[in-house]
Amino acid sequence: MQKMLTIISNVLRGSASRNGAEMVSEGTRVVVSARTYADFTPQATFDIKKCDLHRLEEGPPQQAVLTREEGLQYYRTMQTMRRMELKADQLYKQKIIRGFCHLYDGQEACAVGIEAGINLTDHLITAYRAHGYTLTRGGTVREILAELTGRRGGIAKGKGGSMHMYTKNFYGGNGIVGAQVPLGAGVALACKYQEKNELCVCLYGDGAANQGQIFETYNMASLWKLPCIFICENNKYGMGTSVERAAASTDYYKRGDFIPGLRVDGMDVLCVREATKFAAEHCRSGKGPILMELQTYRYHGHSMSDPGISYRTREEIQEVRSKSDPISMLKDRMLNNNMASVEELKEIDVEVRKEIEDAAQFATTDPEPPLDDLCNHLFYNDPPIEVRGTNPWTKLKSVS
């Protein structure tokens, strides 16, 4: 299947013509066969897992079309997320990152699939496992890692840390369990009030799914027909408690009762994308909210203080990695359908690793924000009223 011959010399590789050429080097004739874009399959159709439905007559399609360009983009983004989180793990263990830190590795297909199904003009809010969404919403690895290390160049200027990151149309990163759900409904209300053809994706985990405020929000969103996609990222364990021990009903997609629901394979980026497109169309057509449960899995523990193996076995984690890893699944699809070459994907891996290392270097050398900045950046404009502790003229001194 591979047409590319191994070429030891980088010089020979760089100067080879695209459609194969004969080159003479030191008296030896070397045939160089380089693949062109025409050699690859430009797009392919894949069967995807059927979604379970609640109060819906029909659901998303069971086939998804993937173009080569989309596949490469999804692969790069998911690989960047994975490497970024592994670097955060390393920096935390070196005590360069302090405080709370909740990693997203294993759940990459959720973030990438959701973003592929909506627009950047749509809105998104999530809980504290937010690094991946900060990236897909326009943040850079450099800004995210610098925020984790509390540096001035961080995406929240070093003041937010792991749980509080923001970009345009992305409202965090919220630390209080379940509190982002009513906030997300408020954003959806604003979309409807302003008569914009926009929606809000409101994410929470299975651990937050039993919060009372979530059910209150379901009720209001349904009554007002808000353009809101409620998404439960069910990674099987709320902190250290399995869903079976925490919830009388683990059918989270049915929890909205009167709100239609979907249960989706959250490890398959194409399955998530098609389900999100379906849900977005539901909201934009004026039918009100819809609920999605993404069945996914996190490889790390709940946070960095949780080893993640006291309530589940290493064998369980390894089985998910070997059978359902979202990056491996996409990679196999592309290679098996001649949509990319092994060398091409390896080149992406190398580029991603370099980006992560460069970002980590910045995140460990950029200065911390000065003490004088402590009371700044609380309001978008000048404070509307005199608020104690927010006077920009207040001078602060460090007292030991």
PDB file of N, CA and C in Angstrom, residues 18-116:
ATOM      1  N   ARG A  18       7.777  15.174  -6.925  1.00  0.00           N
ATOM      2  CA  ARG A  18       6.574  14.637  -6.313  1.00  0.00           C
ATOM      3  C   ARG A  18       6.097  13.357  -6.985  1.00  0.00           C
ATOM      4  N   ASN A  19       6.226  13.228  -8.262  1.00  0.00           N
ATOM      5  CA  ASN A  19       5.661  12.069  -8.938  1.00  0.00           C
ATOM      6  C   ASN A  19       6.691  10.985  -9.215  1.00  0.00           C
ATOM      7  N   GLY A  20       7.821  11.001  -8.463  1.00  0.00           N
ATOM      8  CA  GLY A  20       8.805   9.933  -8.604  1.00  0.00           C
ATOM      9  C   GLY A  20       9.870  10.310  -9.614  1.00  0.00           C
ATOM     10  N   ALA A  21      11.098  10.264  -9.212  1.00  0.00           N
ATOM     11  CA  ALA A  21      12.168  10.640 -10.130  1.00  0.00           C
ATOM     12  C   ALA A  21      13.384   9.780  -9.836  1.00  0.00           C
ATOM     13  N   GLU A  22      14.281   9.691 -10.820  1.00  0.00           N
ATOM     14  CA  GLU A  22      15.520   8.964 -10.632  1.00  0.00           C
ATOM     15  C   GLU A  22      16.618   9.966 -10.323  1.00  0.00           C
ATOM     16  N   MET A  23      17.375   9.672  -9.271  1.00  0.00           N
ATOM     17  CA  MET A  23      18.464  10.559  -8.875  1.00  0.00           C
ATOM     18  C   MET A  23      19.748   9.759  -8.792  1.00  0.00           C
ATOM     19  N   VAL A  24      20.860  10.387  -9.121  1.00  0.00           N
ATOM     20  CA  VAL A  24      22.168   9.735  -9.050  1.00  0.00           C
ATOM     21  C   VAL A  24      22.968  10.393  -7.940  1.00  0.00           C
ATOM     22  N   SER A  25      23.431   9.612  -6.968  1.00  0.00           N
ATOM     23  CA  SER A  25      24.214  10.148  -5.862  1.00  0.00           C
ATOM     24  C   SER A  25      25.388   9.225  -5.607  1.00  0.00           C
ATOM     25  N   GLU A  26      26.572   9.773  -5.738  1.00  0.00           N
ATOM     26  CA  GLU A  26      27.801   9.028  -5.507  1.00  0.00           C
ATOM     27  C   GLU A  26      27.825   7.733  -6.339  1.00  0.00           C
ATOM     28  N   GLY A  27      27.374   7.872  -7.552  1.00  0.00           N
ATOM     29  CA  GLY A  27      27.428   6.755  -8.466  1.00  0.00           C
ATOM     30  C   GLY A  27      26.344   5.729  -8.280  1.00  0.00           C
ATOM     31  N   THR A  28      25.487   5.945  -7.329  1.00  0.00           N
ATOM     32  CA  THR A  28      24.426   4.971  -7.077  1.00  0.00           C
ATOM     33  C   THR A  28      23.099   5.533  -7.564  1.00  0.00           C
ATOM     34  N   ARG A  29      22.370   4.767  -8.341  1.00  0.00           N
ATOM     35  CA  ARG A  29      21.081   5.213  -8.842  1.00  0.00           C
ATOM     36  C   ARG A  29      20.016   4.898  -7.794  1.00  0.00           C
ATOM     37  N   VAL A  30      19.303   5.957  -7.319  1.00  0.00           N
ATOM     38  CA  VAL A  30      18.281   5.802  -6.293  1.00  0.00           C
ATOM     39  C   VAL A  30      16.934   6.185  -6.878  1.00  0.00           C
ATOM     40  N   VAL A  31      15.987   5.286  -6.839  1.00  0.00           N
ATOM     41  CA  VAL A  31      14.647   5.582  -7.327  1.00  0.00           C
ATOM     42  C   VAL A  31      13.823   6.104  -6.161  1.00  0.00           C
ATOM     43  N   VAL A  32      13.332   7.326  -6.283  1.00  0.00           N
ATOM     44  CA  VAL A  32      12.569   7.962  -5.223  1.00  0.00           C
ATOM     45  C   VAL A  32      11.112   8.042  -5.642  1.00  0.00           C
ATOM     46  N   SER A  33      10.277   7.407  -4.892  1.00  0.00           N
ATOM     47  CA  SER A  33       8.840   7.438  -5.197  1.00  0.00           C
ATOM     48  C   SER A  33       8.135   8.237  -4.122  1.00  0.00           C
ATOM     49  N   ALA A  34       7.664   9.421  -4.462  1.00  0.00           N
ATOM     50  CA  ALA A  34       6.992  10.285  -3.491  1.00  0.00           C
ATOM     51  C   ALA A  34       5.503  10.328  -3.789  1.00  0.00           C
ATOM     52  N   ARG A  35       4.699  10.269  -2.738  1.00  0.00           N
ATOM     53  CA  ARG A  35       3.254  10.260  -2.948  1.00  0.00           C
ATOM     54  C   ARG A  35       2.737  11.679  -3.145  1.00  0.00           C
ATOM     55  N   THR A  36       1.827  11.822  -4.056  1.00  0.00           N
ATOM     56  CA  THR A  36       1.182  13.111  -4.273  1.00  0.00           C
ATOM     57  C   THR A  36      -0.186  13.074  -3.623  1.00  0.00           C
ATOM     58  N   TYR A  37      -0.805  14.236  -3.530  1.00  0.00           N
ATOM     59  CA  TYR A  37      -2.145  14.295  -2.951  1.00  0.00           C
ATOM     60  C   TYR A  37      -3.124  13.435  -3.751  1.00  0.00           C
ATOM     61  N   ALA A  38      -2.837  13.287  -5.050  1.00  0.00           N
ATOM     62  CA  ALA A  38      -3.725  12.486  -5.904  1.00  0.00           C
ATOM     63  C   ALA A  38      -3.688  11.014  -5.528  1.00  0.00           C
ATOM     64  N   ASP A  39      -2.645  10.594  -4.837  1.00  0.00           N
ATOM     65  CA  ASP A  39      -2.538   9.194  -4.447  1.00  0.00           C
ATOM     66  C   ASP A  39      -3.475   8.830  -3.301  1.00  0.00           C
ATOM     67  N   PHE A  40      -3.923   9.838  -2.546  1.00  0.00           N
ATOM     68  CA  PHE A  40      -4.746   9.576  -1.379  1.00  0.00           C
ATOM     69  C   PHE A  40      -6.232   9.630  -1.714  1.00  0.00           C
ATOM     70  N   THR A  41      -7.016   8.899  -0.943  1.00  0.00           N
ATOM     71  CA  THR A  41      -8.471   8.956  -1.073  1.00  0.00           C
ATOM     72  C   THR A  41      -8.953  10.286  -0.492  1.00  0.00           C
ATOM     73  N   PRO A  42      -9.624  11.127  -1.293  1.00  0.00           N
ATOM     74  CA  PRO A  42     -10.007  12.462  -0.797  1.00  0.00           C
ATOM     75  C   PRO A  42     -11.091  12.435   0.273  1.00  0.00           C
ATOM     76  N   GLN A  43     -11.970  11.419   0.212  1.00  0.00           N
ATOM     77  CA  GLN A  43     -12.986  11.287   1.248  1.00  0.00           C
ATOM     78  C   GLN A  43     -13.518   9.858   1.261  1.00  0.00           C
ATOM     79  N   ALA A  44     -14.074   9.487   2.395  1.00  0.00           N
ATOM     80  CA  ALA A  44     -14.615   8.131   2.535  1.00  0.00           C
ATOM     81  C   ALA A  44     -15.834   8.183   3.452  1.00  0.00           C
ATOM     82  N   THR A  45     -16.679   7.176   3.326  1.00  0.00           N
ATOM     83  CA  THR A  45     -17.884   7.065   4.156  1.00  0.00           C
ATOM     84  C   THR A  45     -17.705   5.915   5.133  1.00  0.00           C
ATOM     85  N   PHE A  46     -18.028   6.172   6.398  1.00  0.00           N
ATOM     86  CA  PHE A  46     -17.828   5.175   7.449  1.00  0.00           C
ATOM     87  C   PHE A  46     -19.141   4.875   8.165  1.00  0.00           C
ATOM     88  N   ASP A  47     -19.319   3.622   8.515  1.00  0.00           N
ATOM     89  CA  ASP A  47     -20.442   3.250   9.369  1.00  0.00           C
ATOM     90  C   ASP A  47     -20.103   3.655  10.801  1.00  0.00           C
ATOM     91  N   ILE A  48     -21.081   4.237  11.488  1.00  0.00           N
ATOM     92  CA  ILE A  48     -20.878   4.635  12.878  1.00  0.00           C
ATOM     93  C   ILE A  48     -21.970   4.023  13.746  1.00  0.00           C
ATOM     94  N   LYS A  49     -21.717   3.974  15.031  1.00  0.00           N
ATOM     95  CA  LYS A  49     -22.631   3.332  15.964  1.00  0.00           C
ATOM     96  C   LYS A  49     -23.957   4.096  16.056  1.00  0.00           C
ATOM     97  N   LYS A  50     -25.049   3.343  16.084  1.00  0.00           N
ATOM     98  CA  LYS A  50     -26.362   3.955  16.199  1.00  0.00           C
ATOM     99  C   LYS A  50     -26.546   4.550  17.589  1.00  0.00           C
ATOM    100  N   CYS A  51     -27.123   5.741  17.640  1.00  0.00           N
ATOM    101  CA  CYS A  51     -27.382   6.397  18.923  1.00  0.00           C
ATOM    102  C   CYS A  51     -28.671   5.855  19.538  1.00  0.00           C
ATOM    103  N   ASP A  52     -28.692   5.727  20.853  1.00  0.00           N
ATOM    104  CA  ASP A  52     -29.934   5.429  21.558  1.00  0.00           C
ATOM    105  C   ASP A  52     -30.761   6.710  21.629  1.00  0.00           C
ATOM    106  N   LEU A  53     -32.073   6.576  21.463  1.00  0.00           N
ATOM    107  CA  LEU A  53     -32.931   7.754  21.359  1.00  0.00           C
ATOM    108  C   LEU A  53     -33.940   7.827  22.494  1.00  0.00           C
ATOM    109  N   HIS A  54     -34.280   9.048  22.883  1.00  0.00           N
ATOM    110  CA  HIS A  54     -35.330   9.306  23.872  1.00  0.00           C
ATOM    111  C   HIS A  54     -36.223  10.419  23.348  1.00  0.00           C
ATOM    112  N   ARG A  55     -37.515  10.128  23.202  1.00  0.00           N
ATOM    113  CA  ARG A  55     -38.502  11.087  22.700  1.00  0.00           C
ATOM    114  C   ARG A  55     -38.129  11.641  21.323  1.00  0.00           C
ATOM    115  N   LEU A  56     -37.520  10.813  20.514  1.00  0.00           N
ATOM    116  CA  LEU A  56     -37.175  11.189  19.140  1.00  0.00           C
ATOM    117  C   LEU A  56     -37.615  10.065  18.211  1.00  0.00           C
ATOM    118  N   GLU A  57     -38.231  10.421  17.104  1.00  0.00           N
ATOM    119  CA  GLU A  57     -38.658   9.414  16.138  1.00  0.00           C
ATOM    120  C   GLU A  57     -37.481   8.925  15.287  1.00  0.00           C
ATOM    121  N   GLU A  58     -36.554   9.806  15.028  1.00  0.00           N
ATOM    122  CA  GLU A  58     -35.352   9.417  14.288  1.00  0.00           C
ATOM    123  C   GLU A  58     -34.166  10.184  14.844  1.00  0.00           C
ATOM    124  N   GLY A  59     -32.980   9.626  14.633  1.00  0.00           N
ATOM    125  CA  GLY A  59     -31.778  10.226  15.184  1.00  0.00           C
ATOM    126  C   GLY A  59     -30.768  10.559  14.109  1.00  0.00           C
ATOM    127  N   PRO A  60     -29.524  10.755  14.504  1.00  0.00           N
ATOM    128  CA  PRO A  60     -28.458  11.063  13.542  1.00  0.00           C
ATOM    129  C   PRO A  60     -28.244   9.906  12.580  1.00  0.00           C
ATOM    130  N   PRO A  61     -27.638  10.168  11.431  1.00  0.00           N
ATOM    131  CA  PRO A  61     -27.362   9.087  10.457  1.00  0.00           C
ATOM    132  C   PRO A  61     -26.380   8.074  11.027  1.00  0.00           C
ATOM    133  N   GLN A  62     -26.406   6.880  10.479  1.00  0.00           N
ATOM    134  CA  GLN A  62     -25.491   5.815  10.905  1.00  0.00           C
ATOM    135  C   GLN A  62     -24.281   5.692   9.990  1.00  0.00           C
ATOM    136  N   GLN A  63     -24.139   6.681   9.120  1.00  0.00           N
ATOM    137  CA  GLN A  63     -22.952   6.781   8.278  1.00  0.00           C
ATOM    138  C   GLN A  63     -22.435   8.214   8.328  1.00  0.00           C
ATOM    139  N   ALA A  64     -21.137   8.361   8.231  1.00  0.00           N
ATOM    140  CA  ALA A  64     -20.525   9.687   8.270  1.00  0.00           C
ATOM    141  C   ALA A  64     -19.480   9.795   7.173  1.00  0.00           C
ATOM    142  N   VAL A  65     -19.476  10.936   6.500  1.00  0.00           N
ATOM    143  CA  VAL A  65     -18.491  11.205   5.449  1.00  0.00           C
ATOM    144  C   VAL A  65     -17.330  11.972   6.081  1.00  0.00           C
ATOM    145  N   LEU A  66     -16.118  11.514   5.831  1.00  0.00           N
ATOM    146  CA  LEU A  66     -14.912  12.167   6.335  1.00  0.00           C
ATOM    147  C   LEU A  66     -14.008  12.499   5.165  1.00  0.00           C
ATOM    148  N   THR A  67     -13.628  13.768   5.038  1.00  0.00           N
ATOM    149  CA  THR A  67     -12.658  14.134   4.014  1.00  0.00           C
ATOM    150  C   THR A  67     -11.249  13.974   4.580  1.00  0.00           C
ATOM    151  N   ARG A  68     -10.304  13.881   3.692  1.00  0.00           N
ATOM    152  CA  ARG A  68      -8.908  13.749   4.109  1.00  0.00           C
ATOM    153  C   ARG A  68      -8.479  14.958   4.951  1.00  0.00           C
ATOM    154  N   GLU A  69      -8.865  16.170   4.510  1.00  0.00           N
ATOM    155  CA  GLU A  69      -8.481  17.385   5.235  1.00  0.00           C
ATOM    156  C   GLU A  69      -9.085  17.394   6.647  1.00  0.00           C
ATOM    157  N   GLU A  70     -10.356  16.996   6.759  1.00  0.00           N
ATOM    158  CA  GLU A  70     -10.983  16.936   8.073  1.00  0.00           C
ATOM    159  C   GLU A  70     -10.271  15.930   8.969  1.00  0.00           C
ATOM    160  N   GLY A  71      -9.967  14.768   8.403  1.00  0.00           N
ATOM    161  CA  GLY A  71      -9.314  13.727   9.181  1.00  0.00           C
ATOM    162  C   GLY A  71      -7.970  14.178   9.732  1.00  0.00           C
ATOM    163  N   LEU A  72      -7.182  14.846   8.893  1.00  0.00           N
ATOM    164  CA  LEU A  72      -5.882  15.339   9.344  1.00  0.00           C
ATOM    165  C   LEU A  72      -6.034  16.417  10.415  1.00  0.00           C
ATOM    166  N   GLN A  73      -7.043  17.263  10.250  1.00  0.00           N
ATOM    167  CA  GLN A  73      -7.298  18.323  11.236  1.00  0.00           C
ATOM    168  C   GLN A  73      -7.713  17.721  12.576  1.00  0.00           C
ATOM    169  N   TYR A  74      -8.646  16.767  12.541  1.00  0.00           N
ATOM    170  CA  TYR A  74      -9.102  16.127  13.783  1.00  0.00           C
ATOM    171  C   TYR A  74      -7.933  15.410  14.467  1.00  0.00           C
ATOM    172  N   TYR A  75      -7.119  14.722  13.663  1.00  0.00           N
ATOM    173  CA  TYR A  75      -5.998  13.979  14.217  1.00  0.00           C
ATOM    174  C   TYR A  75      -5.023  14.924  14.917  1.00  0.00           C
ATOM    175  N   ARG A  76      -4.686  16.013  14.257  1.00  0.00           N
ATOM    176  CA  ARG A  76      -3.732  16.963  14.834  1.00  0.00           C
ATOM    177  C   ARG A  76      -4.279  17.566  16.131  1.00  0.00           C
ATOM    178  N   THR A  77      -5.555  17.952  16.131  1.00  0.00           N
ATOM    179  CA  THR A  77      -6.135  18.583  17.320  1.00  0.00           C
ATOM    180  C   THR A  77      -6.193  17.609  18.482  1.00  0.00           C
ATOM    181  N   MET A  78      -6.633  16.378  18.226  1.00  0.00           N
ATOM    182  CA  MET A  78      -6.710  15.398  19.308  1.00  0.00           C
ATOM    183  C   MET A  78      -5.318  15.034  19.827  1.00  0.00           C
ATOM    184  N   GLN A  79      -4.362  14.912  18.927  1.00  0.00           N
ATOM    185  CA  GLN A  79      -2.994  14.597  19.352  1.00  0.00           C
ATOM    186  C   GLN A  79      -2.404  15.755  20.173  1.00  0.00           C
ATOM    187  N   THR A  80      -2.741  16.986  19.787  1.00  0.00           N
ATOM    188  CA  THR A  80      -2.277  18.154  20.548  1.00  0.00           C
ATOM    189  C   THR A  80      -2.858  18.146  21.953  1.00  0.00           C
ATOM    190  N   MET A  81      -4.147  17.863  22.059  1.00  0.00           N
ATOM    191  CA  MET A  81      -4.793  17.765  23.376  1.00  0.00           C
ATOM    192  C   MET A  81      -4.119  16.703  24.234  1.00  0.00           C
ATOM    193  N   ARG A  82      -3.903  15.527  23.655  1.00  0.00           N
ATOM    194  CA  ARG A  82      -3.334  14.409  24.399  1.00  0.00           C
ATOM    195  C   ARG A  82      -1.937  14.772  24.910  1.00  0.00           C
ATOM    196  N   ARG A  83      -1.099  15.314  24.035  1.00  0.00           N
ATOM    197  CA  ARG A  83       0.272  15.651  24.418  1.00  0.00           C
ATOM    198  C   ARG A  83       0.302  16.802  25.415  1.00  0.00           C
ATOM    199  N   MET A  84      -0.610  17.741  25.255  1.00  0.00           N
ATOM    200  CA  MET A  84      -0.683  18.872  26.181  1.00  0.00           C
ATOM    201  C   MET A  84      -1.014  18.401  27.591  1.00  0.00           C
ATOM    202  N   GLU A  85      -1.951  17.464  27.687  1.00  0.00           N
ATOM    203  CA  GLU A  85      -2.345  16.962  29.004  1.00  0.00           C
ATOM    204  C   GLU A  85      -1.240  16.120  29.633  1.00  0.00           C
ATOM    205  N   LEU A  86      -0.532  15.357  28.822  1.00  0.00           N
ATOM    206  CA  LEU A  86       0.589  14.575  29.346  1.00  0.00           C
ATOM    207  C   LEU A  86       1.710  15.496  29.838  1.00  0.00           C
ATOM    208  N   LYS A  87       1.905  16.609  29.147  1.00  0.00           N
ATOM    209  CA  LYS A  87       2.905  17.583  29.600  1.00  0.00           C
ATOM    210  C   LYS A  87       2.447  18.245  30.904  1.00  0.00           C
ATOM    211  N   ALA A  88       1.153  18.523  31.014  1.00  0.00           N
ATOM    212  CA  ALA A  88       0.632  19.093  32.261  1.00  0.00           C
ATOM    213  C   ALA A  88       0.832  18.118  33.416  1.00  0.00           C
ATOM    214  N   ASP A  89       0.627  16.841  33.156  1.00  0.00           N
ATOM    215  CA  ASP A  89       0.876  15.806  34.163  1.00  0.00           C
ATOM    216  C   ASP A  89       2.335  15.853  34.630  1.00  0.00           C
ATOM    217  N   GLN A  90       3.241  15.963  33.678  1.00  0.00           N
ATOM    218  CA  GLN A  90       4.667  16.001  33.996  1.00  0.00           C
ATOM    219  C   GLN A  90       5.010  17.248  34.812  1.00  0.00           C
ATOM    220  N   LEU A  91       4.505  18.409  34.389  1.00  0.00           N
ATOM    221  CA  LEU A  91       4.805  19.657  35.097  1.00  0.00           C
ATOM    222  C   LEU A  91       4.205  19.661  36.502  1.00  0.00           C
ATOM    223  N   TYR A  92       3.065  19.006  36.667  1.00  0.00           N
ATOM    224  CA  TYR A  92       2.451  18.935  37.986  1.00  0.00           C
ATOM    225  C   TYR A  92       3.316  18.083  38.923  1.00  0.00           C
ATOM    226  N   LYS A  93       3.788  16.961  38.408  1.00  0.00           N
ATOM    227  CA  LYS A  93       4.621  16.080  39.232  1.00  0.00           C
ATOM    228  C   LYS A  93       5.969  16.709  39.561  1.00  0.00           C
ATOM    229  N   GLN A  94       6.389  17.671  38.744  1.00  0.00           N
ATOM    230  CA  GLN A  94       7.614  18.421  39.030  1.00  0.00           C
ATOM    231  C   GLN A  94       7.341  19.605  39.965  1.00  0.00           C
ATOM    232  N   LYS A  95       6.061  19.758  40.368  1.00  0.00           N
ATOM    233  CA  LYS A  95       5.613  20.836  41.255  1.00  0.00           C
ATOM    234  C   LYS A  95       5.765  22.218  40.623  1.00  0.00           C
ATOM    235  N   ILE A  96       5.724  22.250  39.292  1.00  0.00           N
ATOM    236  CA  ILE A  96       5.714  23.526  38.572  1.00  0.00           C
ATOM    237  C   ILE A  96       4.278  24.011  38.423  1.00  0.00           C
ATOM    238  N   ILE A  97       3.346  23.079  38.219  1.00  0.00           N
ATOM    239  CA  ILE A  97       1.911  23.371  38.290  1.00  0.00           C
ATOM    240  C   ILE A  97       1.446  23.017  39.691  1.00  0.00           C
ATOM    241  N   ARG A  98       0.697  23.910  40.314  1.00  0.00           N
ATOM    242  CA  ARG A  98       0.203  23.682  41.669  1.00  0.00           C
ATOM    243  C   ARG A  98      -1.321  23.745  41.682  1.00  0.00           C
ATOM    244  N   GLY A  99      -1.904  23.344  42.808  1.00  0.00           N
ATOM    245  CA  GLY A  99      -3.355  23.468  42.985  1.00  0.00           C
ATOM    246  C   GLY A  99      -4.125  22.406  42.230  1.00  0.00           C
ATOM    247  N   PHE A 100      -5.360  22.729  41.856  1.00  0.00           N
ATOM    248  CA  PHE A 100      -6.226  21.786  41.160  1.00  0.00           C
ATOM    249  C   PHE A 100      -5.803  21.639  39.696  1.00  0.00           C
ATOM    250  N   CYS A 101      -5.901  20.434  39.180  1.00  0.00           N
ATOM    251  CA  CYS A 101      -5.592  20.197  37.772  1.00  0.00           C
ATOM    252  C   CYS A 101      -6.340  18.944  37.326  1.00  0.00           C
ATOM    253  N   HIS A 102      -7.294  19.117  36.422  1.00  0.00           N
ATOM    254  CA  HIS A 102      -8.135  18.016  35.947  1.00  0.00           C
ATOM    255  C   HIS A 102      -7.855  17.786  34.470  1.00  0.00           C
ATOM    256  N   LEU A 103      -7.333  16.610  34.135  1.00  0.00           N
ATOM    257  CA  LEU A 103      -6.876  16.332  32.773  1.00  0.00           C
ATOM    258  C   LEU A 103      -7.957  15.654  31.931  1.00  0.00           C
ATOM    259  N   TYR A 104      -7.825  15.811  30.611  1.00  0.00           N
ATOM    260  CA  TYR A 104      -8.877  15.443  29.656  1.00  0.00           C
ATOM    261  C   TYR A 104      -8.472  14.293  28.747  1.00  0.00           C
ATOM    262  N   ASP A 105      -7.264  13.725  28.932  1.00  0.00           N
ATOM    263  CA  ASP A 105      -6.809  12.710  27.983  1.00  0.00           C
ATOM    264  C   ASP A 105      -7.717  11.481  28.019  1.00  0.00           C
ATOM    265  N   GLY A 106      -8.107  11.023  26.829  1.00  0.00           N
ATOM    266  CA  GLY A 106      -9.069   9.942  26.669  1.00  0.00           C
ATOM    267  C   GLY A 106     -10.392  10.439  26.149  1.00  0.00           C
ATOM    268  N   GLN A 107     -10.691  11.720  26.417  1.00  0.00           N
ATOM    269  CA  GLN A 107     -11.992  12.283  26.043  1.00  0.00           C
ATOM    270  C   GLN A 107     -11.900  13.216  24.834  1.00  0.00           C
ATOM    271  N   GLU A 108     -10.800  13.142  24.090  1.00  0.00           N
ATOM    272  CA  GLU A 108     -10.560  14.103  23.015  1.00  0.00           C
ATOM    273  C   GLU A 108     -11.643  14.104  21.936  1.00  0.00           C
ATOM    274  N   ALA A 109     -12.232  12.936  21.661  1.00  0.00           N
ATOM    275  CA  ALA A 109     -13.244  12.859  20.602  1.00  0.00           C
ATOM    276  C   ALA A 109     -14.481  13.685  20.944  1.00  0.00           C
ATOM    277  N   CYS A 110     -14.733  13.866  22.233  1.00  0.00           N
ATOM    278  CA  CYS A 110     -15.893  14.672  22.642  1.00  0.00           C
ATOM    279  C   CYS A 110     -15.709  16.118  22.192  1.00  0.00           C
ATOM    280  N   ALA A 111     -14.606  16.740  22.604  1.00  0.00           N
ATOM    281  CA  ALA A 111     -14.370  18.153  22.290  1.00  0.00           C
ATOM    282  C   ALA A 111     -14.261  18.383  20.787  1.00  0.00           C
ATOM    283  N   VAL A 112     -13.483  17.557  20.106  1.00  0.00           N
ATOM    284  CA  VAL A 112     -13.263  17.758  18.667  1.00  0.00           C
ATOM    285  C   VAL A 112     -14.539  17.480  17.882  1.00  0.00           C
ATOM    286  N   GLY A 113     -15.277  16.448  18.265  1.00  0.00           N
ATOM    287  CA  GLY A 113     -16.521  16.128  17.573  1.00  0.00           C
ATOM    288  C   GLY A 113     -17.585  17.191  17.760  1.00  0.00           C
ATOM    289  N   ILE A 114     -17.686  17.723  18.976  1.00  0.00           N
ATOM    290  CA  ILE A 114     -18.671  18.786  19.251  1.00  0.00           C
ATOM    291  C   ILE A 114     -18.350  20.021  18.415  1.00  0.00           C
ATOM    292  N   GLU A 115     -17.081  20.445  18.436  1.00  0.00           N
ATOM    293  CA  GLU A 115     -16.706  21.642  17.686  1.00  0.00           C
ATOM    294  C   GLU A 115     -16.927  21.461  16.187  1.00  0.00           C
ATOM    295  N   ALA A 116     -16.772  20.238  15.687  1.00  0.00           N
ATOM    296  CA  ALA A 116     -16.977  19.979  14.263  1.00  0.00           C
ATOM    297  C   ALA A 116     -18.454  20.029  13.884  1.00  0.00           C
TER     298      ALA A 116
END
